[in-house]
Tab-separated table of C-alpha atoms in Angstrom:
chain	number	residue	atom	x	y	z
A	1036	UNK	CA	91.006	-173.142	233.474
A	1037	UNK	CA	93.454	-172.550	231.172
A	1038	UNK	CA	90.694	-172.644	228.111
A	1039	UNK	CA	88.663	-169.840	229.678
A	1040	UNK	CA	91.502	-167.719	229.577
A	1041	UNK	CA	91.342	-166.924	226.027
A	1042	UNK	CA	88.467	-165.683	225.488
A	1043	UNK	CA	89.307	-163.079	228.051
A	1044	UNK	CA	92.680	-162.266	226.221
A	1045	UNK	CA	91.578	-161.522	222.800
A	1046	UNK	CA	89.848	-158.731	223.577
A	1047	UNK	CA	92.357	-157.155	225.203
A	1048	UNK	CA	94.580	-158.123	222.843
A	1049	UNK	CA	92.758	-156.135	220.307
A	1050	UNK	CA	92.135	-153.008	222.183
A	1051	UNK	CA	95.711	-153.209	222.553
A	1052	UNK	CA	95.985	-153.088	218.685
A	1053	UNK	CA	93.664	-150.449	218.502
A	1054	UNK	CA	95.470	-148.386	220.805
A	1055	UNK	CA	98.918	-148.967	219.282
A	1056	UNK	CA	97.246	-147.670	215.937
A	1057	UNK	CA	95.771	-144.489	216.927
A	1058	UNK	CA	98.950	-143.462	219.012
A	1059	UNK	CA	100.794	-143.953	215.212
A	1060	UNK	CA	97.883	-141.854	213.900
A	1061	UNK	CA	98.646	-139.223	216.491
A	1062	UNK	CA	102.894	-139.227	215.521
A	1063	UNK	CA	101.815	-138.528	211.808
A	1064	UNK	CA	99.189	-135.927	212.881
A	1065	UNK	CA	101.561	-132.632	213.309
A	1066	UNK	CA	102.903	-133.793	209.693
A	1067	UNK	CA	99.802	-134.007	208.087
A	1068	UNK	CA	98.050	-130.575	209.854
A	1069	UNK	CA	101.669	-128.815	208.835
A	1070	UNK	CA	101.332	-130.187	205.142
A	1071	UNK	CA	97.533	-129.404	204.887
A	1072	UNK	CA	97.731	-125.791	206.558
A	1073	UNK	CA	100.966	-124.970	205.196
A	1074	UNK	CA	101.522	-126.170	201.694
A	1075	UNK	CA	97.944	-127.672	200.395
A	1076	UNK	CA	95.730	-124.704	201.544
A	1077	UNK	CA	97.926	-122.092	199.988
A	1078	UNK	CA	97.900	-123.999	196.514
A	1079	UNK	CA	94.381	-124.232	196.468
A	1080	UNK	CA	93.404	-121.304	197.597
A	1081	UNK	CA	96.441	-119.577	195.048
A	1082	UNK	CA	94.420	-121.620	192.189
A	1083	UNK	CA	90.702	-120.564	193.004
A	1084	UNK	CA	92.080	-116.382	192.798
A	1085	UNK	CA	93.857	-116.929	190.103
A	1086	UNK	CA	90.037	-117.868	188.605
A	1087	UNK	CA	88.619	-114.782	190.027
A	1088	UNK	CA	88.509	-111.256	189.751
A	1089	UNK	CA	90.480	-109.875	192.905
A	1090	UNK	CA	92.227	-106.141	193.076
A	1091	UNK	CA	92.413	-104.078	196.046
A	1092	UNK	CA	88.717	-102.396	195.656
A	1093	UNK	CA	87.078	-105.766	195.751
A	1094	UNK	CA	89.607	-107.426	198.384
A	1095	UNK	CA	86.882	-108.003	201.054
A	1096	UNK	CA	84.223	-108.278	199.011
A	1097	UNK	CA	82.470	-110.441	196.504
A	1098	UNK	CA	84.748	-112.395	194.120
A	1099	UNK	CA	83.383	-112.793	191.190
A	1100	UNK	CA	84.313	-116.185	189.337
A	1101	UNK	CA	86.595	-114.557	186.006
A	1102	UNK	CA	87.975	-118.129	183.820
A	1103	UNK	CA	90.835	-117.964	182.617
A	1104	UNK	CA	90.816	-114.328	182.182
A	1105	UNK	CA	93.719	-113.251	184.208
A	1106	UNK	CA	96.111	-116.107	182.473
A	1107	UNK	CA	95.084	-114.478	179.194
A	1108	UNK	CA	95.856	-111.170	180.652
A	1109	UNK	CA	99.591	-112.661	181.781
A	1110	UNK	CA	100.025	-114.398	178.680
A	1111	UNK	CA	99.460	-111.310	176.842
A	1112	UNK	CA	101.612	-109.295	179.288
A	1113	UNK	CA	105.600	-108.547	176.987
A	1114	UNK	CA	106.917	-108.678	180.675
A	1115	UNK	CA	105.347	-111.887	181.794
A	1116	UNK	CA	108.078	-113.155	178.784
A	1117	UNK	CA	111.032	-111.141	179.654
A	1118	UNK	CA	110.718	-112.665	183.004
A	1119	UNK	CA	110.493	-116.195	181.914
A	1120	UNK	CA	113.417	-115.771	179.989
A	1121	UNK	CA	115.289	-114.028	182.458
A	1122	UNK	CA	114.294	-117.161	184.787
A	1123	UNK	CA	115.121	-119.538	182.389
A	1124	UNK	CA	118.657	-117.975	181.684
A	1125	UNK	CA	118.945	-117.169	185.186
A	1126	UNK	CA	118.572	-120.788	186.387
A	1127	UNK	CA	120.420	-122.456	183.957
A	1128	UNK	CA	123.574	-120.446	183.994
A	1129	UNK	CA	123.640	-120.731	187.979
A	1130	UNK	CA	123.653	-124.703	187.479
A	1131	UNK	CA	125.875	-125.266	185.109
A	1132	UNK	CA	128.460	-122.800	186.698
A	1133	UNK	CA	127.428	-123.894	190.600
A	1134	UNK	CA	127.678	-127.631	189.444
A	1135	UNK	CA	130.839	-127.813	187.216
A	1136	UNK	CA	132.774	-125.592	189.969
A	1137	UNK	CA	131.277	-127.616	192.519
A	1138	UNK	CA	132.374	-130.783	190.702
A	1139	UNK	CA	135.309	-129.791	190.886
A	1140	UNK	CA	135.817	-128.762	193.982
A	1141	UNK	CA	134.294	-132.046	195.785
A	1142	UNK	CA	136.737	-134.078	193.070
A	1143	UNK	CA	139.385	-131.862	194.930
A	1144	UNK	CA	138.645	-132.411	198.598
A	1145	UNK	CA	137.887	-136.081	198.392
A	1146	UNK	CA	141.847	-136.368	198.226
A	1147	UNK	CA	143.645	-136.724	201.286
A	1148	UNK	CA	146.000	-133.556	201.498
A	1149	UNK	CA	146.541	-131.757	204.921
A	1150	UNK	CA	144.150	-128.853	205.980
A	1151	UNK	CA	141.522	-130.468	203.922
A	1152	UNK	CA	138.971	-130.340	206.844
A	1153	UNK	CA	139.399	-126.633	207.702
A	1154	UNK	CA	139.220	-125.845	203.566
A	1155	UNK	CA	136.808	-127.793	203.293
A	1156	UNK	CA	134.599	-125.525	206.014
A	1157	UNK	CA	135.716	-122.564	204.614
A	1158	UNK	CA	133.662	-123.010	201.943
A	1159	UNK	CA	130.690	-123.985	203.666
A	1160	UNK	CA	130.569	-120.079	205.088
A	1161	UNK	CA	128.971	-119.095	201.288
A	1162	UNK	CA	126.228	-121.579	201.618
A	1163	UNK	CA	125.666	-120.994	205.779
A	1164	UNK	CA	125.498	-117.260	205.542
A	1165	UNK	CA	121.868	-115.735	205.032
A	1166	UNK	CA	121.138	-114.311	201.637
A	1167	UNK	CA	120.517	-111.147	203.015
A	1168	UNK	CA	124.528	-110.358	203.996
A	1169	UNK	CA	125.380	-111.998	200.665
A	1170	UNK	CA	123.175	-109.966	198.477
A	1171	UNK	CA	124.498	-107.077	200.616
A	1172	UNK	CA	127.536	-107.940	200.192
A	1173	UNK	CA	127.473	-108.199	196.734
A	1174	UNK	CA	125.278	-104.996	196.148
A	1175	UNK	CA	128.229	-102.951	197.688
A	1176	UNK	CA	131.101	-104.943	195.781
A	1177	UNK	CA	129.380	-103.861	192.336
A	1178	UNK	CA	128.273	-100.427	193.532
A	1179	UNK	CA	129.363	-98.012	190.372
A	1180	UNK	CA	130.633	-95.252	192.515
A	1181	UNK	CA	132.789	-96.977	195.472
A	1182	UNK	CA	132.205	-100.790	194.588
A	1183	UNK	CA	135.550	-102.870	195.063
A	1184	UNK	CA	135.171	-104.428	191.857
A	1185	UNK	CA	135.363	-101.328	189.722
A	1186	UNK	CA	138.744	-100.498	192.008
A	1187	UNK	CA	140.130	-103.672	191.030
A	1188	UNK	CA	139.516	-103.670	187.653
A	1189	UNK	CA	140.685	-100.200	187.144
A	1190	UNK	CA	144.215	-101.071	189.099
A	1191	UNK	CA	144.678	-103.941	186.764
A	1192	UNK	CA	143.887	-101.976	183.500
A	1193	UNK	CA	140.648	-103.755	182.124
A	1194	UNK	CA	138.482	-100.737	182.155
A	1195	UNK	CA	138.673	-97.225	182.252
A	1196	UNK	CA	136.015	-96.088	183.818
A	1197	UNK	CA	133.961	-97.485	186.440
A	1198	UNK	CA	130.557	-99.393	185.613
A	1199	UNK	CA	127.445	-99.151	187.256
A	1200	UNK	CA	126.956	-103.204	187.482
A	1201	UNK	CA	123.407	-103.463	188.976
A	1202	UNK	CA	121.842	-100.160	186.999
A	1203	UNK	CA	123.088	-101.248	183.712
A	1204	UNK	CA	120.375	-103.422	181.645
A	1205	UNK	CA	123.562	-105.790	179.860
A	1206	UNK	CA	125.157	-106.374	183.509
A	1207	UNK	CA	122.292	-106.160	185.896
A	1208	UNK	CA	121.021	-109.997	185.631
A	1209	UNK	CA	124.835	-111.324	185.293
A	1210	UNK	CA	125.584	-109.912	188.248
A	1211	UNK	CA	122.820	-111.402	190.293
A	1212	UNK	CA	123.906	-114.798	188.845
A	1213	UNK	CA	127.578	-114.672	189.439
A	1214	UNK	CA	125.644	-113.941	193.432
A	1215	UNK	CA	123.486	-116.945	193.114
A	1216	UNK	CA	126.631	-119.051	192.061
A	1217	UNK	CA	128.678	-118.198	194.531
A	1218	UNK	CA	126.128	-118.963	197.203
A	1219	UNK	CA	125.453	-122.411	195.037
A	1220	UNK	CA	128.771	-123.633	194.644
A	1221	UNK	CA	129.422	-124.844	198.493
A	1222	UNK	CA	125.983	-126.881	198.864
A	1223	UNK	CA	126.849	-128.802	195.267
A	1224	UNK	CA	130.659	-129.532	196.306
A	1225	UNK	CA	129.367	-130.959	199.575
A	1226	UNK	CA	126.347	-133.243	197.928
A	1227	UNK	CA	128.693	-134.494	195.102
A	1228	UNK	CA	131.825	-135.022	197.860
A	1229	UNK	CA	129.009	-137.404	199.766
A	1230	UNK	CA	128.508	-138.956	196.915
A	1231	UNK	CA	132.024	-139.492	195.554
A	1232	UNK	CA	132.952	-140.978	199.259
A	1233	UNK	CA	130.587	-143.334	199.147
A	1234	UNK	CA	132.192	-145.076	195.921
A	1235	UNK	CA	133.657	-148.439	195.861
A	1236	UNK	CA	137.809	-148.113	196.163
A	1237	UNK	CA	138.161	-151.595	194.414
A	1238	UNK	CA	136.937	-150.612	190.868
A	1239	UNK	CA	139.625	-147.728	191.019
A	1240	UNK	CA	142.179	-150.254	191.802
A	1241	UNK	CA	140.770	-152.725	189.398
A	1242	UNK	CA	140.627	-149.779	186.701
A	1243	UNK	CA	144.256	-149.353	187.614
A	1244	UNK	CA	145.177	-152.373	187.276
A	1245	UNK	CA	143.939	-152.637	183.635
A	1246	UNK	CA	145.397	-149.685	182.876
A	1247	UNK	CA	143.000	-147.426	182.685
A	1248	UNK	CA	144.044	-143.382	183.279
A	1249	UNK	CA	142.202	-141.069	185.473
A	1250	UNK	CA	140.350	-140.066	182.244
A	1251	UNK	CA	139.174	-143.193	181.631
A	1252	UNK	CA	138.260	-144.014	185.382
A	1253	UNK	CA	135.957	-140.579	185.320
A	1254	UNK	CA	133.938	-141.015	182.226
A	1255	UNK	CA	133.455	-145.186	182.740
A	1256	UNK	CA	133.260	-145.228	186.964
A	1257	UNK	CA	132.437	-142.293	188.759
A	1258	UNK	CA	130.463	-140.412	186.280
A	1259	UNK	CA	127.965	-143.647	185.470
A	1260	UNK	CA	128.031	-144.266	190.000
A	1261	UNK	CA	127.563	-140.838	190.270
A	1262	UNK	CA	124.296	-140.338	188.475
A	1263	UNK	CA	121.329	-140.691	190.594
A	1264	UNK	CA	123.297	-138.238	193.163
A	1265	UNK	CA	123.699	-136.036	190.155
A	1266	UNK	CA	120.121	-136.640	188.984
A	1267	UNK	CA	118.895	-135.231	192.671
A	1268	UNK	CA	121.108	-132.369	192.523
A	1269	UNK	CA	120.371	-131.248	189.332
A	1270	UNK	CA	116.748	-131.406	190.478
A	1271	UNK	CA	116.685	-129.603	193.492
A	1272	UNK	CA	119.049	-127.055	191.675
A	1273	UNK	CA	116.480	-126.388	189.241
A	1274	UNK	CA	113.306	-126.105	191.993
A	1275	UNK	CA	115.422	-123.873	194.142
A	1276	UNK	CA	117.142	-121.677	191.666
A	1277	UNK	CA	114.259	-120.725	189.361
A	1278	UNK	CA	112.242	-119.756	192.152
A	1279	UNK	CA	115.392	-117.642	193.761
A	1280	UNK	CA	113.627	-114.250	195.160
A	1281	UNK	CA	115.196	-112.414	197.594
A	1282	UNK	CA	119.144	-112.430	195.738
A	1283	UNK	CA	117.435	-110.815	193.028
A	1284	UNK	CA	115.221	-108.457	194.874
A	1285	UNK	CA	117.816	-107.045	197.235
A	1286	UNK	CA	120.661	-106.755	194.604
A	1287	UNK	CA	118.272	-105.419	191.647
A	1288	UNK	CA	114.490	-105.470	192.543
A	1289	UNK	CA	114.036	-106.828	189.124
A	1290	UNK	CA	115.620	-103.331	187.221
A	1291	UNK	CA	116.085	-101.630	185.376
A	1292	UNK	CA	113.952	-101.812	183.201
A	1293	UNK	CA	112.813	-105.072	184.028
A	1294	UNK	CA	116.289	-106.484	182.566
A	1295	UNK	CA	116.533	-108.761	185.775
A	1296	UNK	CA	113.027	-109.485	186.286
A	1297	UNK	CA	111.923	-112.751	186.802
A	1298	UNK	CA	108.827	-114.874	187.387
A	1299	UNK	CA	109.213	-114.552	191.502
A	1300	UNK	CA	109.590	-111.081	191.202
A	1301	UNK	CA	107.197	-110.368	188.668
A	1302	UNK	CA	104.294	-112.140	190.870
A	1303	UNK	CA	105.531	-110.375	193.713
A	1304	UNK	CA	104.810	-106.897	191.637
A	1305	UNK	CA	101.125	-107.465	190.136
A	1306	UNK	CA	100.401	-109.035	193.928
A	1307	UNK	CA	101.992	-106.011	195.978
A	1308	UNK	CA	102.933	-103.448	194.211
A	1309	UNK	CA	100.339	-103.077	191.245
A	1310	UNK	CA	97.427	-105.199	193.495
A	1311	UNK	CA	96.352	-107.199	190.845
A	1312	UNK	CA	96.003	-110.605	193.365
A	1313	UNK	CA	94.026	-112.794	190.872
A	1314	UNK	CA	97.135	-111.747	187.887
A	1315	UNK	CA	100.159	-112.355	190.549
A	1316	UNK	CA	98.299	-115.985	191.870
A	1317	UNK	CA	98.066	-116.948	187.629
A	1318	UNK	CA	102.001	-116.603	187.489
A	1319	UNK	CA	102.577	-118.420	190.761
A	1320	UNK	CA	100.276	-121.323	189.251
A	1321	UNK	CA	102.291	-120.878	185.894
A	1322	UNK	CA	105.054	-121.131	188.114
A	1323	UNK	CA	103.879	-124.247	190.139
A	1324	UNK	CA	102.856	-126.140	186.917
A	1325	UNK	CA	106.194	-125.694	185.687
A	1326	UNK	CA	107.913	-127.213	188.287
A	1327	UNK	CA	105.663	-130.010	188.554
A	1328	UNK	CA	106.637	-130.931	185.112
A	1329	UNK	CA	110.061	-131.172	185.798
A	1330	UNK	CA	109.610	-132.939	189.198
A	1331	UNK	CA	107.573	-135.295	187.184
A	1332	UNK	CA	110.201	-135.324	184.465
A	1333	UNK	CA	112.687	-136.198	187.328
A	1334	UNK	CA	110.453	-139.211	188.763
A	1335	UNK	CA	110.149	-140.926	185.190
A	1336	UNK	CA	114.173	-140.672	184.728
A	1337	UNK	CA	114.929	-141.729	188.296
A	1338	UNK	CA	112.187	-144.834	188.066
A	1339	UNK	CA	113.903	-145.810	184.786
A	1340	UNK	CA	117.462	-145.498	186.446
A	1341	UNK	CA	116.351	-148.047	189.173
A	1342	UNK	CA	114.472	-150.058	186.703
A	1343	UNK	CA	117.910	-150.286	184.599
């Protein structure tokens, strides 16, 4: 009796299976729909009119297939390279300023001092607030004709006249970074404080113990623990910063003189502004393949650090 049984249980024993893998299929199915609707469509679609020939007078029509004509039209564009450079300058003075200040900082707070808590979410408010208020903000603070900072200055005697800050082609782009690091510097201090907590106590004490300073204990302990948290930060610093749009557009809108422009802003103008679709999608691929180099660059490093 009890060898007729089985042949009645494996079946349902494998239906069971079967079931328990298509109700796994159907958890990952909102993921994948969200992925392929949201972030592969738009890529692909971004790189097949970047190929074509799309303004405004052919929008609904017939797109005719155009090579790599509008990447030779970009390429050959003087403000396609002003923008690049302003991106390039514009992202890598936000992370060294955002992560050496928020180095700091998170060195600071991961000492046990009273107050450290409420500090410590006071300057979480610069990273929680939406960009919006802060390029506001900021937009009013460096106004030239009733901006705070030009009243401060002038009380303290370092100029003489007040500046226009975001109309002024040698101060326009600063200013927008000295926005971008302010707004930077919380999310860095709290990533690197994680990271710092989550250190072993006993090679400090063993460090101490043989002498070594808190010099010594920073270059040979936390900086070598502290690199694949670095590594991570410096990563998503670079992905997020150099594709930074609305700071820049609110404070500046890329002026004048396209002295702040930069590749975000310049994609946004040929798509929007001048209607030149196929031109603005080329620079948003430029953009994309960029990125993906230095994502790859990223995996190669990281994959050698755990290797090592």
């Amino acid at each position: 009796m009890s060898d007729q049984s089985y042949p009645a249980a494996a079946p349902r024993t494998s239906k069971r299976l079967r079931s328990t893998a298509w109700t796994r299929y159907l958890f990952v199915l909102p993921v994948i729909l969200f992925l392929l609707v949201f972030i592969v469509f738009p890529i692909v679609y971004n790189l097949i009119l970047s190929f074509q020939n799309v303004t405004v007078y052919n929008f609904k029509g017939h797109h005719a297939f155009a090579g790599l004509a509008s990447y030779i039209k970009t390429f050959k564009d003087p403000v396609f390279y002003t923008a690049l450079g302003n991106s390039v300058l514009f992202t890598v003075l936000s992370l060294v300023f955002q992560f050496s200040i928020g180095f700091a900082l998170a060195l600071f707070f991961n000492r046990s001092f009273p107050g450290r808590g409420l500090m410590r979410s006071l300057m979480l408010l610069a990273w929680m607030l939406p960009v919006v208020i802060t390029a506001s903000v900021f937009q009013w603070m460096l106004n030239g004709d009733y901006g705070v900072v030009n009243y401060i200055l002038q009380s303290l005697g370092i100029i003489h006249e007040p500046h226009s800050w975001l109309s002024e082609n040698g101060t326009a782009l600063l200013s927008t970074i000295v926005a971008n690091i302010w707004v930077g510097i919380p999310f860095n201090m709290i990533i690197l404080l994680s990271g710092l907590q989550g250190l072993p106590e006993q090679l400090y004490e063993a460090a101490k113990l043989d002498g070594a300073g808190k010099m010594l204990q920073f270059r040979h302990i936390t900086l070598p623990l502290m690199r694949p948290t670095i590594l991570i930060l410096l990563m998503l610093g670079i992905i997020n910063t150099f594709k930074v749009f609305d700071m820049i557009f609110i404070m500046t809108a890329g002026g004048p003189v396209n002295s702040s422009n930069v590749l975000p802003i310049y994609a946004y103008q040929l798509s929007f502004t001048k209607f030149q679709f196929s031109q603005g999608a080329s620079v948003s691929m430029i953009m994309f393949a960029i990125l993906t180099v230095l994502a790859v660059i990223y995996l190669r490093m990281s994959s050698k650090e755990e290797a090592a």
